[in-house]
Amino acid sequence: MLNDCLFCAILGGEIPCSKVYEDDYVLAFRDINPQAPVHVLVVPKEHIACALDIGEENSFFVSKCFEAIAKIAKAEGLENGFRVVNNCGIDGGQSVMHLHFHLIGGEKFAEKII
Ligand code: AMP
Ligand code: ZN
């Protein structure tokens, strides 16, 4: 492992995942501890630690993540709606310091966070 990043290890194939989508810029796989019937992690193939590190040099990867989210949502039958969550940093509860978006759905969420 070049760095100590779990998702870089998954991207490098050193740790297995349950892949649901892949292109040149994005890998998406099922969360190991799902919080909804569908819970997919959408991960850029470049190591960006968190949302604070998004800038014009790498925001292309964020666009590609959201293109992937639209494709995965349709493939997973989430046309009725879903939620996308990004936890950033200590206060945001981020536990893996490689930017990722949680795509959750498959049920009507009882509570709104925002
Ligand atoms: P966060 O807390 O926003 O950083 O999200 C990290 C997510 O990664 C959590 O929802 C974990 O359940 C998930 N996770 C941790 N290890 C793995 C793994 N090996 N494969 C899939 N998901 C994982
Ligand atoms: Zn990483």
mmCIF file with all atom_site columns, N, CA and C in Angstrom, residues 20-44:
data_model
loop_
_atom_site.group_PDB
_atom_site.id
_atom_site.type_symbol
_atom_site.label_atom_id
_atom_site.label_alt_id
_atom_site.label_comp_id
_atom_site.label_asym_id
_atom_site.label_entity_id
_atom_site.label_seq_id
_atom_site.pdbx_PDB_ins_code
_atom_site.Cartn_x
_atom_site.Cartn_y
_atom_site.Cartn_z
_atom_site.occupancy
_atom_site.B_iso_or_equiv
_atom_site.pdbx_formal_charge
_atom_site.auth_seq_id
_atom_site.auth_comp_id
_atom_site.auth_asym_id
_atom_site.auth_atom_id
_atom_site.pdbx_PDB_model_num
ATOM 1  N N  . VAL A 1 20 ? -20.136 -2.390 -7.760  1.00 0.00 ? 20 VAL A N  1
ATOM 2  C CA . VAL A 1 20 ? -21.389 -2.198 -8.500  1.00 0.00 ? 20 VAL A CA 1
ATOM 3  C C  . VAL A 1 20 ? -21.190 -1.359 -9.758  1.00 0.00 ? 20 VAL A C  1
ATOM 4  N N  . TYR A 1 21 ? -20.090 -0.600 -9.815  1.00 0.00 ? 21 TYR A N  1
ATOM 5  C CA . TYR A 1 21 ? -19.865 0.266  -10.989 1.00 0.00 ? 21 TYR A CA 1
ATOM 6  C C  . TYR A 1 21 ? -18.394 0.645  -11.032 1.00 0.00 ? 21 TYR A C  1
ATOM 7  N N  . GLU A 1 22 ? -17.869 0.752  -12.267 1.00 0.00 ? 22 GLU A N  1
ATOM 8  C CA . GLU A 1 22 ? -16.500 1.233  -12.428 1.00 0.00 ? 22 GLU A CA 1
ATOM 9  C C  . GLU A 1 22 ? -16.348 1.907  -13.782 1.00 0.00 ? 22 GLU A C  1
ATOM 10 N N  . ASP A 1 23 ? -15.635 3.018  -13.807 1.00 0.00 ? 23 ASP A N  1
ATOM 11 C CA . ASP A 1 23 ? -15.178 3.591  -15.073 1.00 0.00 ? 23 ASP A CA 1
ATOM 12 C C  . ASP A 1 23 ? -13.745 4.074  -14.846 1.00 0.00 ? 23 ASP A C  1
ATOM 13 N N  . ASP A 1 24 ? -13.242 4.920  -15.741 1.00 0.00 ? 24 ASP A N  1
ATOM 14 C CA . ASP A 1 24 ? -11.836 5.333  -15.632 1.00 0.00 ? 24 ASP A CA 1
ATOM 15 C C  . ASP A 1 24 ? -11.577 6.215  -14.419 1.00 0.00 ? 24 ASP A C  1
ATOM 16 N N  . TYR A 1 25 ? -12.618 6.792  -13.839 1.00 0.00 ? 25 TYR A N  1
ATOM 17 C CA . TYR A 1 25 ? -12.443 7.810  -12.805 1.00 0.00 ? 25 TYR A CA 1
ATOM 18 C C  . TYR A 1 25 ? -13.065 7.446  -11.465 1.00 0.00 ? 25 TYR A C  1
ATOM 19 N N  . VAL A 1 26 ? -13.944 6.489  -11.469 1.00 0.00 ? 26 VAL A N  1
ATOM 20 C CA . VAL A 1 26 ? -14.782 6.210  -10.298 1.00 0.00 ? 26 VAL A CA 1
ATOM 21 C C  . VAL A 1 26 ? -14.896 4.703  -10.073 1.00 0.00 ? 26 VAL A C  1
ATOM 22 N N  . LEU A 1 27 ? -14.858 4.306  -8.806  1.00 0.00 ? 27 LEU A N  1
ATOM 23 C CA . LEU A 1 27 ? -15.235 2.942  -8.412  1.00 0.00 ? 27 LEU A CA 1
ATOM 24 C C  . LEU A 1 27 ? -16.357 3.066  -7.392  1.00 0.00 ? 27 LEU A C  1
ATOM 25 N N  . ALA A 1 28 ? -17.364 2.223  -7.527  1.00 0.00 ? 28 ALA A N  1
ATOM 26 C CA . ALA A 1 28 ? -18.461 2.211  -6.561  1.00 0.00 ? 28 ALA A CA 1
ATOM 27 C C  . ALA A 1 28 ? -18.672 0.780  -6.081  1.00 0.00 ? 28 ALA A C  1
ATOM 28 N N  . PHE A 1 29 ? -18.856 0.652  -4.777  1.00 0.00 ? 29 PHE A N  1
ATOM 29 C CA . PHE A 1 29 ? -19.010 -0.686 -4.185  1.00 0.00 ? 29 PHE A CA 1
ATOM 30 C C  . PHE A 1 29 ? -19.948 -0.597 -2.983  1.00 0.00 ? 29 PHE A C  1
ATOM 31 N N  . ARG A 1 30 ? -20.475 -1.744 -2.584  1.00 0.00 ? 30 ARG A N  1
ATOM 32 C CA . ARG A 1 30 ? -21.454 -1.767 -1.490  1.00 0.00 ? 30 ARG A CA 1
ATOM 33 C C  . ARG A 1 30 ? -20.759 -1.537 -0.153  1.00 0.00 ? 30 ARG A C  1
ATOM 34 N N  . ASP A 1 31 ? -21.409 -0.719 0.685   1.00 0.00 ? 31 ASP A N  1
ATOM 35 C CA . ASP A 1 31 ? -20.873 -0.460 2.019   1.00 0.00 ? 31 ASP A CA 1
ATOM 36 C C  . ASP A 1 31 ? -20.914 -1.759 2.825   1.00 0.00 ? 31 ASP A C  1
ATOM 37 N N  . ILE A 1 32 ? -19.860 -2.005 3.573   1.00 0.00 ? 32 ILE A N  1
ATOM 38 C CA . ILE A 1 32 ? -19.751 -3.244 4.351   1.00 0.00 ? 32 ILE A CA 1
ATOM 39 C C  . ILE A 1 32 ? -20.752 -3.250 5.515   1.00 0.00 ? 32 ILE A C  1
ATOM 40 N N  . ASN A 1 33 ? -21.242 -2.085 5.879   1.00 0.00 ? 33 ASN A N  1
ATOM 41 C CA . ASN A 1 33 ? -22.180 -1.941 7.011   1.00 0.00 ? 33 ASN A CA 1
ATOM 42 C C  . ASN A 1 33 ? -23.375 -1.107 6.561   1.00 0.00 ? 33 ASN A C  1
ATOM 43 N N  . PRO A 1 34 ? -24.228 -1.698 5.699   1.00 0.00 ? 34 PRO A N  1
ATOM 44 C CA . PRO A 1 34 ? -25.260 -0.888 5.033   1.00 0.00 ? 34 PRO A CA 1
ATOM 45 C C  . PRO A 1 34 ? -26.268 -0.280 6.000   1.00 0.00 ? 34 PRO A C  1
ATOM 46 N N  . GLN A 1 35 ? -26.628 0.969  5.731   1.00 0.00 ? 35 GLN A N  1
ATOM 47 C CA . GLN A 1 35 ? -27.588 1.717  6.552   1.00 0.00 ? 35 GLN A CA 1
ATOM 48 C C  . GLN A 1 35 ? -28.943 1.840  5.864   1.00 0.00 ? 35 GLN A C  1
ATOM 49 N N  . ALA A 1 36 ? -29.084 1.204  4.715   1.00 0.00 ? 36 ALA A N  1
ATOM 50 C CA . ALA A 1 36 ? -30.333 1.248  3.944   1.00 0.00 ? 36 ALA A CA 1
ATOM 51 C C  . ALA A 1 36 ? -30.300 0.039  3.009   1.00 0.00 ? 36 ALA A C  1
ATOM 52 N N  . PRO A 1 37 ? -31.460 -0.330 2.427   1.00 0.00 ? 37 PRO A N  1
ATOM 53 C CA . PRO A 1 37 ? -31.468 -1.492 1.512   1.00 0.00 ? 37 PRO A CA 1
ATOM 54 C C  . PRO A 1 37 ? -30.431 -1.360 0.389   1.00 0.00 ? 37 PRO A C  1
ATOM 55 N N  . VAL A 1 38 ? -30.260 -0.146 -0.130  1.00 0.00 ? 38 VAL A N  1
ATOM 56 C CA . VAL A 1 38 ? -29.163 0.128  -1.067  1.00 0.00 ? 38 VAL A CA 1
ATOM 57 C C  . VAL A 1 38 ? -28.218 1.109  -0.375  1.00 0.00 ? 38 VAL A C  1
ATOM 58 N N  . HIS A 1 39 ? -26.966 0.727  -0.260  1.00 0.00 ? 39 HIS A N  1
ATOM 59 C CA . HIS A 1 39 ? -25.956 1.616  0.335   1.00 0.00 ? 39 HIS A CA 1
ATOM 60 C C  . HIS A 1 39 ? -24.653 1.381  -0.419  1.00 0.00 ? 39 HIS A C  1
ATOM 61 N N  . VAL A 1 40 ? -24.385 2.305  -1.325  1.00 0.00 ? 40 VAL A N  1
ATOM 62 C CA . VAL A 1 40 ? -23.219 2.188  -2.215  1.00 0.00 ? 40 VAL A CA 1
ATOM 63 C C  . VAL A 1 40 ? -22.278 3.350  -1.921  1.00 0.00 ? 40 VAL A C  1
ATOM 64 N N  . LEU A 1 41 ? -20.993 3.057  -1.887  1.00 0.00 ? 41 LEU A N  1
ATOM 65 C CA . LEU A 1 41 ? -19.971 4.093  -1.731  1.00 0.00 ? 41 LEU A CA 1
ATOM 66 C C  . LEU A 1 41 ? -19.395 4.419  -3.098  1.00 0.00 ? 41 LEU A C  1
ATOM 67 N N  . VAL A 1 42 ? -19.424 5.683  -3.452  1.00 0.00 ? 42 VAL A N  1
ATOM 68 C CA . VAL A 1 42 ? -18.940 6.132  -4.761  1.00 0.00 ? 42 VAL A CA 1
ATOM 69 C C  . VAL A 1 42 ? -17.631 6.884  -4.510  1.00 0.00 ? 42 VAL A C  1
ATOM 70 N N  . VAL A 1 43 ? -16.553 6.346  -5.089  1.00 0.00 ? 43 VAL A N  1
ATOM 71 C CA . VAL A 1 43 ? -15.193 6.749  -4.699  1.00 0.00 ? 43 VAL A CA 1
ATOM 72 C C  . VAL A 1 43 ? -14.406 7.189  -5.933  1.00 0.00 ? 43 VAL A C  1
ATOM 73 N N  . PRO A 1 44 ? -13.827 8.385  -5.906  1.00 0.00 ? 44 PRO A N  1
ATOM 74 C CA . PRO A 1 44 ? -12.967 8.783  -7.021  1.00 0.00 ? 44 PRO A CA 1
ATOM 75 C C  . PRO A 1 44 ? -11.678 7.968  -7.033  1.00 0.00 ? 44 PRO A C  1
#
